[in-house]
PDB file of C-alpha atoms in Angstrom:
ATOM      1  CA  MET A   1      54.421 139.208  15.580  1.00 45.00           C
ATOM      2  CA  ARG A   2      50.684 139.615  15.570  1.00 42.00           C
ATOM      3  CA  GLY A   3      48.116 138.380  13.053  1.00 42.00           C
ATOM      4  CA  ASP A   4      47.242 141.766  11.606  1.00 44.00           C
ATOM      5  CA  ASP A   5      50.929 142.395  10.811  1.00 44.00           C
ATOM      6  CA  MET A   6      51.210 139.192   8.735  1.00 43.00           C
ATOM      7  CA  PRO A   7      51.120 139.362   4.865  1.00 44.00           C
ATOM      8  CA  ALA A   8      47.983 138.180   3.151  1.00 39.00           C
ATOM      9  CA  HIS A   9      49.548 135.014   1.793  1.00 40.00           C
ATOM     10  CA  TRP A  10      50.445 133.937   5.347  1.00 39.00           C
ATOM     11  CA  VAL A  11      46.825 133.806   6.397  1.00 40.00           C
ATOM     12  CA  GLY A  12      44.780 130.863   5.221  1.00 41.00           C
ATOM     13  CA  ASN A  13      42.807 129.810   8.208  1.00 42.00           C
ATOM     14  CA  GLY A  14      41.723 131.660  11.302  1.00 42.00           C
ATOM     15  CA  GLU A  15      42.866 128.909  13.658  1.00 41.00           C
ATOM     16  CA  LEU A  16      46.251 128.640  11.994  1.00 40.00           C
ATOM     17  CA  SER A  17      46.729 132.363  12.073  1.00 41.00           C
ATOM     18  CA  ARG A  18      46.041 132.396  15.764  1.00 42.00           C
ATOM     19  CA  GLY A  19      48.519 129.542  16.233  1.00 42.00           C
ATOM     20  CA  PHE A  20      51.320 131.649  14.778  1.00 40.00           C
ATOM     21  CA  ARG A  21      50.781 134.659  16.934  1.00 44.00           C
ATOM     22  CA  GLY A  22      53.006 133.295  19.707  1.00 43.00           C
ATOM     23  CA  LEU A  23      56.067 132.568  17.597  1.00 42.00           C
ATOM     24  CA  PRO A  24      59.166 134.059  19.205  1.00 43.00           C
ATOM     25  CA  CYS A  25      61.132 136.786  17.616  1.00 42.00           C
ATOM     26  CA  GLY A  26      64.654 136.482  16.295  1.00 40.00           C
ATOM     27  CA  TYR A  27      64.026 134.395  13.190  1.00 39.00           C
ATOM     28  CA  ARG A  28      66.102 135.434  10.189  1.00 39.00           C
ATOM     29  CA  ASP A  29      65.343 132.925   7.426  1.00 41.00           C
ATOM     30  CA  VAL A  30      61.952 132.260   5.803  1.00 41.00           C
ATOM     31  CA  ALA A  31      60.622 128.742   5.314  1.00 41.00           C
ATOM     32  CA  ALA A  32      57.529 127.514   3.487  1.00 43.00           C
ATOM     33  CA  VAL A  33      55.203 125.032   5.195  1.00 42.00           C
ATOM     34  CA  THR A  34      52.335 123.279   3.394  1.00 43.00           C
ATOM     35  CA  PHE A  35      49.287 122.068   5.326  1.00 41.00           C
ATOM     36  CA  ALA A  36      46.451 119.866   4.065  1.00 42.00           C
ATOM     37  CA  ILE A  37      43.154 121.174   5.395  1.00 39.00           C
ATOM     38  CA  GLY A  38      39.902 119.697   4.150  1.00 41.00           C
ATOM     39  CA  GLY A  39      41.485 118.397   0.964  1.00 43.00           C
ATOM     40  CA  THR A  40      42.984 121.801   0.186  1.00 42.00           C
ATOM     41  CA  GLN A  41      46.649 122.439   0.478  1.00 43.00           C
ATOM     42  CA  LEU A  42      47.545 125.633   2.185  1.00 43.00           C
ATOM     43  CA  GLN A  43      51.059 126.995   2.039  1.00 44.00           C
ATOM     44  CA  ILE A  44      52.122 129.489   4.609  1.00 42.00           C
ATOM     45  CA  MET A  45      55.387 131.219   5.122  1.00 44.00           C
ATOM     46  CA  THR A  46      57.077 131.118   8.522  1.00 42.00           C
ATOM     47  CA  ARG A  47      60.181 132.494  10.020  1.00 43.00           C
ATOM     48  CA  GLY A  48      61.465 129.027  10.917  1.00 42.00           C
ATOM     49  CA  ALA A  49      65.239 129.110  11.074  1.00 41.00           C
ATOM     50  CA  ARG A  50      67.409 130.960  13.546  1.00 45.00           C
ATOM     51  CA  THR A  51      70.844 132.220  12.951  1.00 45.00           C
ATOM     52  CA  GLN A  52      73.827 130.366  14.401  1.00 42.00           C
ATOM     53  CA  ARG A  53      74.278 133.077  17.006  1.00 46.00           C
ATOM     54  CA  ASP A  54      70.625 132.836  18.090  1.00 47.00           C
ATOM     55  CA  ARG A  55      70.913 129.059  18.475  1.00 44.00           C
ATOM     56  CA  GLU A  56      74.114 129.152  20.535  1.00 43.00           C
ATOM     57  CA  GLU A  57      73.550 132.075  22.869  1.00 46.00           C
ATOM     58  CA  PRO A  58      70.688 132.209  25.410  1.00 45.00           C
ATOM     59  CA  LEU A  59      68.526 135.234  25.890  1.00 41.00           C
ATOM     60  CA  ARG A  60      70.565 137.766  27.831  1.00 44.00           C
ATOM     61  CA  ASN A  61      68.181 140.669  27.873  1.00 43.00           C
ATOM     62  CA  SER A  62      65.386 140.385  30.416  1.00 43.00           C
ATOM     63  CA  GLU A  63      63.280 142.893  28.490  1.00 44.00           C
ATOM     64  CA  TYR A  64      63.588 140.737  25.391  1.00 44.00           C
ATOM     65  CA  ALA A  65      62.486 137.665  27.411  1.00 48.00           C
ATOM     66  CA  GLU A  66      59.554 139.571  28.837  1.00 47.00           C
ATOM     67  CA  ALA A  67      58.581 140.658  25.348  1.00 46.00           C
ATOM     68  CA  ASP A  68      58.587 137.008  24.188  1.00 56.00           C
ATOM     69  CA  GLU A  69      56.483 135.932  27.149  1.00 56.00           C
ATOM     70  CA  ALA A  70      54.055 138.748  26.446  1.00 58.00           C
ATOM     71  CA  GLU A  71      53.521 137.397  22.948  1.00 67.00           C
ATOM     72  CA  LEU A  72      52.572 133.885  24.190  1.00 70.00           C
ATOM     73  CA  THR A  73      48.971 132.759  24.045  1.00 81.00           C
ATOM     74  CA  PRO A  74      47.382 131.256  27.153  1.00 79.00           C
ATOM     75  CA  ASP A  75      47.667 127.749  25.686  1.00 79.00           C
ATOM     76  CA  GLN A  76      51.318 128.214  24.882  1.00 78.00           C
ATOM     77  CA  ALA A  77      51.971 129.708  28.308  1.00 78.00           C
ATOM     78  CA  ALA A  78      50.247 126.716  29.929  1.00 81.00           C
ATOM     79  CA  LEU A  79      52.316 124.349  27.780  1.00 83.00           C
ATOM     80  CA  LEU A  80      55.543 126.089  28.746  1.00 82.00           C
ATOM     81  CA  ALA A  81      54.477 126.069  32.387  1.00 82.00           C
ATOM     82  CA  GLU A  82      53.882 122.311  32.215  1.00 84.00           C
ATOM     83  CA  GLN A  83      57.298 121.859  30.629  1.00 85.00           C
ATOM     84  CA  ALA A  84      58.882 123.962  33.373  1.00 84.00           C
ATOM     85  CA  GLU A  85      57.059 121.949  36.031  1.00 87.00           C
ATOM     86  CA  ALA A  86      58.232 118.734  34.388  1.00 87.00           C
ATOM     87  CA  GLU A  87      61.808 120.016  34.452  1.00 88.00           C
ATOM     88  CA  VAL A  88      61.422 120.978  38.108  1.00 85.00           C
ATOM     89  CA  ALA A  89      60.007 117.509  38.915  1.00 87.00           C
ATOM     90  CA  GLU A  90      62.878 115.886  37.061  1.00 88.00           C
ATOM     91  CA  ALA A  91      65.380 118.006  38.991  1.00 88.00           C
ATOM     92  CA  GLU A  92      63.692 117.115  42.267  1.00 87.00           C
ATOM     93  CA  SER A  93      63.760 113.428  41.330  1.00 87.00           C
ATOM     94  CA  ALA A  94      67.480 113.669  40.567  1.00 89.00           C
ATOM     95  CA  ALA A  95      68.083 115.440  43.884  1.00 88.00           C
ATOM     96  CA  MET A  96      66.091 112.775  45.729  1.00 88.00           C
ATOM     97  CA  ALA A  97      68.120 110.030  44.042  1.00 89.00           C
ATOM     98  CA  ALA A  98      71.346 111.809  44.997  1.00 88.00           C
ATOM     99  CA  ARG A  99      70.216 112.137  48.608  1.00 87.00           C
ATOM    100  CA  THR A 100      69.239 108.448  48.686  1.00 89.00           C
ATOM    101  CA  ARG A 101      72.632 107.416  47.302  1.00 88.00           C
ATOM    102  CA  ALA A 102      74.453 109.661  49.800  1.00 87.00           C
ATOM    103  CA  LEU A 103      72.438 108.172  52.678  1.00 87.00           C
ATOM    104  CA  ARG A 104      73.224 104.626  51.504  1.00 87.00           C
ATOM    105  CA  LEU A 105      76.949 105.384  51.237  1.00 87.00           C
ATOM    106  CA  ARG A 106      76.938 106.988  54.677  1.00 85.00           C
ATOM    107  CA  GLU A 107      75.231 103.929  56.173  1.00 85.00           C
ATOM    108  CA  GLN A 108      77.740 101.612  54.475  1.00 83.00           C
ATOM    109  CA  ALA A 109      80.595 103.626  55.952  1.00 80.00           C
ATOM    110  CA  ALA A 110      78.966 103.498  59.387  1.00 78.00           C
ATOM    111  CA  ALA A 111      78.484  99.715  59.106  1.00 77.00           C
ATOM    112  CA  SER A 112      82.174  99.157  58.275  1.00 71.00           C
ATOM    113  CA  ARG A 113      83.646 101.443  60.913  1.00 65.00           C
ATOM    114  CA  PRO A 114      86.193  99.919  63.377  1.00 56.00           C
ATOM    115  CA  ALA A 115      85.244  98.134  66.574  1.00 50.00           C
ATOM    116  CA  GLU A 116      86.502 101.104  68.629  1.00 50.00           C
ATOM    117  CA  ALA A 117      83.790 103.323  67.153  1.00 53.00           C
ATOM    118  CA  ALA A 118      81.219 100.630  67.903  1.00 53.00           C
ATOM    119  CA  GLU A 119      82.429 100.509  71.505  1.00 55.00           C
ATOM    120  CA  VAL A 120      82.125 104.281  71.807  1.00 50.00           C
ATOM    121  CA  ASP A 121      78.598 104.111  70.384  1.00 57.00           C
ATOM    122  CA  ALA A 122      77.730 101.342  72.854  1.00 54.00           C
ATOM    123  CA  CYS A 123      78.995 103.413  75.776  1.00 52.00           C
ATOM    124  CA  LYS A 124      77.098 106.460  74.550  1.00 54.00           C
ATOM    125  CA  THR A 125      73.934 104.380  74.142  1.00 54.00           C
ATOM    126  CA  ALA A 126      74.321 102.948  77.656  1.00 50.00           C
ATOM    127  CA  SER A 127      74.754 106.453  79.098  1.00 52.00           C
ATOM    128  CA  ASP A 128      71.598 107.712  77.369  1.00 54.00           C
ATOM    129  CA  GLY A 129      69.134 105.945  79.667  1.00 48.00           C
ATOM    130  CA  GLY A 130      66.087 107.450  77.964  1.00 45.00           C
ATOM    131  CA  ALA A 131      67.105 106.666  74.393  1.00 44.00           C
ATOM    132  CA  SER A 132      64.353 105.354  72.163  1.00 47.00           C
ATOM    133  CA  HIS A 133      64.336 101.923  70.570  1.00 46.00           C
ATOM    134  CA  ALA A 134      65.046 103.470  67.181  1.00 46.00           C
ATOM    135  CA  ASP A 135      68.424 104.619  68.487  1.00 47.00           C
ATOM    136  CA  MET A 136      69.340 101.008  69.362  1.00 46.00           C
ATOM    137  CA  VAL A 137      69.078  99.629  65.816  1.00 45.00           C
ATOM    138  CA  ALA A 138      71.337 100.005  62.788  1.00 47.00           C
ATOM    139  CA  ARG A 139      70.278 100.034  59.162  1.00 50.00           C
ATOM    140  CA  GLN A 140      72.155  97.798  56.743  1.00 48.00           C
ATOM    141  CA  PRO A 141      72.799  98.789  53.118  1.00 49.00           C
ATOM    142  CA  ASN A 142      69.999  96.461  51.965  1.00 51.00           C
ATOM    143  CA  GLY A 143      67.470  98.368  54.041  1.00 50.00           C
ATOM    144  CA  ARG A 144      67.000  95.853  56.865  1.00 55.00           C
ATOM    145  CA  ARG A 145      66.988  97.056  60.420  1.00 54.00           C
ATOM    146  CA  LEU A 146      68.836  94.843  62.879  1.00 51.00           C
ATOM    147  CA  PRO A 147      69.249  95.375  66.632  1.00 53.00           C
ATOM    148  CA  ARG A 148      72.531  96.930  67.642  1.00 56.00           C
ATOM    149  CA  LEU A 149      74.128  94.985  70.454  1.00 53.00           C
ATOM    150  CA  GLY A 150      75.015  96.930  73.549  1.00 54.00           C
ATOM    151  CA  LEU A 151      78.322  95.075  74.063  1.00 58.00           C
ATOM    152  CA  ALA A 152      81.131  95.543  71.587  1.00 61.00           C
ATOM    153  CA  ARG A 153      83.456  92.765  70.529  1.00 68.00           C
ATOM    154  CA  PRO A 154      86.634  92.850  72.630  1.00 64.00           C
ATOM    155  CA  ARG A 155      89.731  94.066  70.862  1.00 78.00           C
ATOM    156  CA  PRO A 156      92.381  91.479  69.918  1.00 80.00           C
ATOM    157  CA  SER A 157      94.967  93.192  72.112  1.00 85.00           C
ATOM    158  CA  ILE A 158      92.725  92.835  75.181  1.00 88.00           C
ATOM    159  CA  VAL A 159      92.042  89.165  74.394  1.00 86.00           C
ATOM    160  CA  ALA A 160      95.767  88.472  73.943  1.00 88.00           C
ATOM    161  CA  ALA A 161      96.589  90.226  77.215  1.00 89.00           C
ATOM    162  CA  ALA A 162      93.903  88.243  79.051  1.00 90.00           C
ATOM    163  CA  LEU A 163      95.215  84.958  77.627  1.00 90.00           C
ATOM    164  CA  ALA A 164      98.783  85.866  78.566  1.00 91.00           C
ATOM    165  CA  LEU A 165      97.662  86.758  82.093  1.00 92.00           C
ATOM    166  CA  ALA A 166      95.741  83.492  82.433  1.00 93.00           C
ATOM    167  CA  CYS A 167      98.720  81.452  81.194  1.00 93.00           C
ATOM    168  CA  THR A 168     101.000  83.285  83.607  1.00 93.00           C
ATOM    169  CA  ALA A 169      98.638  82.591  86.505  1.00 93.00           C
ATOM    170  CA  VAL A 170      98.482  78.892  85.586  1.00 94.00           C
ATOM    171  CA  LEU A 171     102.268  78.673  85.361  1.00 93.00           C
ATOM    172  CA  VAL A 172     102.695  80.435  88.706  1.00 93.00           C
ATOM    173  CA  ALA A 173     100.147  78.135  90.344  1.00 94.00           C
ATOM    174  CA  ALA A 174     101.777  75.031  88.854  1.00 93.00           C
ATOM    175  CA  THR A 175     105.215  76.206  89.938  1.00 92.00           C
ATOM    176  CA  GLY A 176     103.974  76.962  93.444  1.00 93.00           C
ATOM    177  CA  TYR A 177     102.339  73.548  93.733  1.00 93.00           C
ATOM    178  CA  PHE A 178     105.489  71.835  92.482  1.00 92.00           C
ATOM    179  CA  VAL A 179     107.654  73.713  94.979  1.00 92.00           C
ATOM    180  CA  TRP A 180     105.235  72.993  97.837  1.00 92.00           C
ATOM    181  CA  HIS A 181     105.034  69.303  96.937  1.00 91.00           C
ATOM    182  CA  GLN A 182     108.799  69.055  96.627  1.00 91.00           C
ATOM    183  CA  GLN A 183     109.278  70.687 100.008  1.00 91.00           C
ATOM    184  CA  LYS A 184     106.694  68.359 101.524  1.00 90.00           C
ATOM    185  CA  VAL A 185     108.453  65.298 100.118  1.00 91.00           C
ATOM    186  CA  LEU A 186     111.824  66.506 101.388  1.00 92.00           C
ATOM    187  CA  ARG A 187     110.395  67.309 104.827  1.00 92.00           C
ATOM    188  CA  GLU A 188     108.759  63.886 105.099  1.00 92.00           C
ATOM    189  CA  ALA A 189     111.979  62.170 104.072  1.00 93.00           C
ATOM    190  CA  HIS A 190     113.886  64.144 106.689  1.00 92.00           C
ATOM    191  CA  ASP A 191     111.337  63.331 109.401  1.00 93.00           C
ATOM    192  CA  ARG A 192     111.334  59.655 108.437  1.00 94.00           C
ATOM    193  CA  ALA A 193     115.113  59.505 108.721  1.00 94.00           C
ATOM    194  CA  GLU A 194     115.002  61.215 112.121  1.00 94.00           C
ATOM    195  CA  PHE A 195     112.346  58.865 113.531  1.00 95.00           C
ATOM    196  CA  THR A 196     114.095  55.778 112.155  1.00 95.00           C
ATOM    197  CA  ALA A 197     117.424  56.740 113.733  1.00 94.00           C
ATOM    198  CA  ALA A 198     115.745  57.620 117.031  1.00 94.00           C
ATOM    199  CA  ALA A 199     113.912  54.265 117.135  1.00 95.00           C
ATOM    200  CA  ARG A 200     117.140  52.343 116.570  1.00 95.00           C
ATOM    201  CA  GLN A 201     118.860  54.256 119.356  1.00 94.00           C
ATOM    202  CA  VAL A 202     116.130  53.874 121.985  1.00 94.00           C
ATOM    203  CA  VAL A 203     115.853  50.119 121.331  1.00 94.00           C
ATOM    204  CA  VAL A 204     119.609  49.669 121.804  1.00 94.00           C
ATOM    205  CA  THR A 205     119.463  51.815 124.978  1.00 93.00           C
ATOM    206  CA  LEU A 206     116.483  49.892 126.330  1.00 92.00           C
ATOM    207  CA  MET A 207     117.929  46.402 125.749  1.00 91.00           C
ATOM    208  CA  SER A 208     121.601  47.040 126.629  1.00 92.00           C
ATOM    209  CA  ILE A 209     122.277  46.594 130.403  1.00 90.00           C
ATOM    210  CA  ASP A 210     125.616  46.152 132.177  1.00 90.00           C
ATOM    211  CA  PHE A 211     125.298  45.086 135.829  1.00 88.00           C
ATOM    212  CA  ASN A 212     128.526  46.939 136.558  1.00 88.00           C
ATOM    213  CA  ASN A 213     126.874  50.204 135.434  1.00 90.00           C
ATOM    214  CA  ALA A 214     123.208  49.410 135.975  1.00 89.00           C
ATOM    215  CA  GLN A 215     122.414  52.799 137.547  1.00 90.00           C
ATOM    216  CA  GLY A 216     123.725  54.729 134.530  1.00 92.00           C
ATOM    217  CA  ASP A 217     122.016  52.432 132.012  1.00 91.00           C
ATOM    218  CA  VAL A 218     118.663  52.856 133.767  1.00 92.00           C
ATOM    219  CA  GLN A 219     119.090  56.631 133.849  1.00 92.00           C
ATOM    220  CA  ARG A 220     119.745  56.709 130.093  1.00 92.00           C
ATOM    221  CA  ILE A 221     116.486  54.843 129.545  1.00 92.00           C
ATOM    222  CA  VAL A 222     114.625  57.403 131.669  1.00 92.00           C
ATOM    223  CA  ASP A 223     116.239  60.309 129.826  1.00 92.00           C
ATOM    224  CA  ASN A 224     115.212  58.922 126.399  1.00 92.00           C
ATOM    225  CA  SER A 225     111.591  58.204 127.320  1.00 93.00           C
ATOM    226  CA  THR A 226     108.511  60.354 127.895  1.00 93.00           C
ATOM    227  CA  GLY A 227     104.887  60.148 128.877  1.00 91.00           C
ATOM    228  CA  ALA A 228     103.366  57.173 130.681  1.00 91.00           C
ATOM    229  CA  PHE A 229     106.236  54.862 129.777  1.00 92.00           C
ATOM    230  CA  ARG A 230     108.740  57.151 131.472  1.00 92.00           C
ATOM    231  CA  ASP A 231     106.635  57.380 134.620  1.00 92.00           C
ATOM    232  CA  ASP A 232     106.128  53.613 134.875  1.00 91.00           C
ATOM    233  CA  PHE A 233     109.767  52.782 134.212  1.00 90.00           C
ATOM    234  CA  GLN A 234     110.974  55.380 136.686  1.00 90.00           C
ATOM    235  CA  HIS A 235     108.857  53.781 139.439  1.00 90.00           C
ATOM    236  CA  ALA A 236     110.363  50.343 138.737  1.00 90.00           C
ATOM    237  CA  ALA A 237     113.924  51.563 138.191  1.00 89.00           C
ATOM    238  CA  GLU A 238     115.231  50.428 141.612  1.00 90.00           C
ATOM    239  CA  ASP A 239     113.926  46.891 141.194  1.00 89.00           C
ATOM    240  CA  PHE A 240     115.368  46.726 137.682  1.00 87.00           C
ATOM    241  CA  ILE A 241     118.801  47.771 138.939  1.00 89.00           C
ATOM    242  CA  LYS A 242     118.702  45.198 141.776  1.00 89.00           C
ATOM    243  CA  VAL A 243     117.796  42.341 139.400  1.00 87.00           C
ATOM    244  CA  ALA A 244     120.612  43.270 137.005  1.00 85.00           C
ATOM    245  CA  LYS A 245     123.177  43.373 139.804  1.00 87.00           C
ATOM    246  CA  ASP A 246     122.012  40.122 141.363  1.00 86.00           C
ATOM    247  CA  ALA A 247     122.097  38.292 138.042  1.00 83.00           C
ATOM    248  CA  LYS A 248     125.476  39.726 137.199  1.00 86.00           C
ATOM    249  CA  VAL A 249     124.738  39.662 133.498  1.00 83.00           C
ATOM    250  CA  THR A 250     125.449  41.976 130.652  1.00 89.00           C
ATOM    251  CA  THR A 251     123.047  42.335 127.720  1.00 90.00           C
ATOM    252  CA  ALA A 252     124.222  43.839 124.427  1.00 91.00           C
ATOM    253  CA  ALA A 253     121.616  44.689 121.758  1.00 93.00           C
ATOM    254  CA  THR A 254     121.876  45.587 118.093  1.00 93.00           C
ATOM    255  CA  ALA A 255     119.159  47.152 115.918  1.00 94.00           C
ATOM    256  CA  ASN A 256     119.071  45.297 112.621  1.00 94.00           C
ATOM    257  CA  ALA A 257     116.339  47.188 110.731  1.00 94.00           C
ATOM    258  CA  ALA A 258     113.712  49.873 111.234  1.00 94.00           C
ATOM    259  CA  ALA A 259     110.781  51.157 109.222  1.00 94.00           C
ATOM    260  CA  VAL A 260     108.218  53.872 109.825  1.00 94.00           C
ATOM    261  CA  GLU A 261     104.682  52.513 110.045  1.00 93.00           C
ATOM    262  CA  SER A 262     102.925  55.871 110.448  1.00 94.00           C
ATOM    263  CA  MET A 263     104.189  59.372 110.915  1.00 93.00           C
ATOM    264  CA  THR A 264     103.372  63.012 111.447  1.00 92.00           C
ATOM    265  CA  HIS A 265     105.800  65.848 111.900  1.00 89.00           C
ATOM    266  CA  ASP A 266     105.815  65.398 115.726  1.00 92.00           C
ATOM    267  CA  SER A 267     105.135  61.675 116.223  1.00 94.00           C
ATOM    268  CA  ALA A 268     105.683  58.295 114.610  1.00 95.00           C
ATOM    269  CA  VAL A 269     105.241  54.555 115.065  1.00 96.00           C
ATOM    270  CA  VAL A 270     108.351  52.634 114.021  1.00 96.00           C
ATOM    271  CA  LEU A 271     108.846  48.873 113.698  1.00 96.00           C
ATOM    272  CA  VAL A 272     112.311  47.696 114.729  1.00 96.00           C
ATOM    273  CA  THR A 273     113.979  44.294 114.546  1.00 95.00           C
ATOM    274  CA  ALA A 274     116.838  43.755 116.977  1.00 95.00           C
ATOM    275  CA  SER A 275     119.053  40.994 118.301  1.00 94.00           C
ATOM    276  CA  SER A 276     120.568  40.667 121.809  1.00 92.00           C
ATOM    277  CA  THR A 277     123.325  38.644 123.423  1.00 91.00           C
ATOM    278  CA  VAL A 278     123.506  37.877 127.189  1.00 89.00           C
ATOM    279  CA  THR A 279     126.850  37.332 128.954  1.00 85.00           C
ATOM    280  CA  ASN A 280     127.098  36.221 132.622  1.00 80.00           C
ATOM    281  CA  ALA A 281     129.819  36.960 135.138  1.00 73.00           C
ATOM    282  CA  ALA A 282     131.775  33.862 134.137  1.00 68.00           C
ATOM    283  CA  GLY A 283     131.921  35.076 130.564  1.00 69.00           C
ATOM    284  CA  ALA A 284     129.545  32.568 129.087  1.00 70.00           C
ATOM    285  CA  LYS A 285     127.451  33.889 126.277  1.00 77.00           C
ATOM    286  CA  ASP A 286     124.017  32.765 125.311  1.00 79.00           C
ATOM    287  CA  ALA A 287     122.971  32.392 121.734  1.00 81.00           C
ATOM    288  CA  PRO A 288     121.739  35.649 120.152  1.00 87.00           C
ATOM    289  CA  ARG A 289     118.023  36.216 120.263  1.00 91.00           C
ATOM    290  CA  THR A 290     115.956  38.192 117.742  1.00 93.00           C
ATOM    291  CA  TRP A 291     113.258  40.652 118.775  1.00 93.00           C
ATOM    292  CA  ARG A 292     110.588  42.615 116.982  1.00 95.00           C
ATOM    293  CA  LEU A 293     109.376  45.776 118.643  1.00 95.00           C
ATOM    294  CA  SER A 294     106.802  48.483 117.916  1.00 96.00           C
ATOM    295  CA  VAL A 295     108.075  51.793 119.255  1.00 95.00           C
ATOM    296  CA  ASP A 296     106.000  54.953 119.641  1.00 96.00           C
ATOM    297  CA  LEU A 297     108.067  58.127 119.387  1.00 96.00           C
ATOM    298  CA  GLN A 298     107.247  61.708 120.335  1.00 94.00           C
ATOM    299  CA  ARG A 299     109.115  64.885 119.446  1.00 93.00           C
ATOM    300  CA  GLU A 300     109.975  67.117 122.412  1.00 91.00           C
ATOM    301  CA  GLY A 301     111.795  70.248 121.344  1.00 86.00           C
ATOM    302  CA  ASP A 302     114.839  69.174 119.361  1.00 87.00           C
ATOM    303  CA  GLN A 303     114.853  65.607 120.797  1.00 90.00           C
ATOM    304  CA  ILE A 304     112.819  62.523 119.898  1.00 94.00           C
ATOM    305  CA  LYS A 305     111.876  60.281 122.831  1.00 94.00           C
ATOM    306  CA  MET A 306     110.182  56.933 123.333  1.00 94.00           C
ATOM    307  CA  SER A 307     106.607  57.107 124.665  1.00 94.00           C
ATOM    308  CA  LYS A 308     105.620  53.451 124.327  1.00 94.00           C
ATOM    309  CA  VAL A 309     107.185  50.113 123.408  1.00 93.00           C
ATOM    310  CA  GLU A 310     105.631  46.732 122.671  1.00 93.00           C
ATOM    311  CA  PHE A 311     107.148  43.416 121.672  1.00 91.00           C
ATOM    312  CA  VAL A 312     105.574  42.073 118.490  1.00 90.00           C
ATOM    313  CA  PRO A 313     105.373  38.292 118.124  1.00 83.00           C
TER     314      PRO A 313
END
């Protein structure tokens, strides 16, 4: 509606009349508005109220909208443009807030992902040799940036398997040591028994001589000896036999006790206590005598022989 189409009683001031030129069409009811200008009240009639249909339905006809825009003054057009820009700015602000919230939620989800995903990220980061430092940091929900470690925390299943493997290895090692130690103890006990029995036997053989069978007794001594002792005794065997026959005596010995002083698997030094009784041709017996001997033994094949003997005071 233009100013020259308005009734006379609508026009009271040139500025006011120009202000009403941009009113949109579609008004059905008439309202009276009173203005106070310079102490004078001026009542003008306006088309102020819209029908219910005009208030509820938007403009559907583009030609009608263009007609309304054509009726706007430059000031009103500028005002509407500012309002539109304000609405656009508000929409952009809302979109920015939505994007910020979505980014924060995405970062929270990334921060709480499982350790497997972190391990995959670590492997991917290690494979990207030229990755920038920004790729090696993670942003927390509060906005801080912390360095992302290259090594991921081991999974509980891997830790449990490693512990089980370590415990198994310890048990196997302990069992092996126990078995080895037990076998060593048994072997040493067996060797000790062998050397003790051999020492008893060689002492009895060495100290038991019958002049009636001196040759055989001397040969048994040679057969149960080795090393330098065997060589020396073999050289003096004839003299020993002659003395036994001339004296016509018989010596019987008994090993009372024996103990290993030192031992390896193939040799040992054994202390032996023995007693001997001498009987002459007439049958007279001397009182028993007690002897202490240190006997060196050497293993030869499956037989243990005497390599040295000394009388201990």
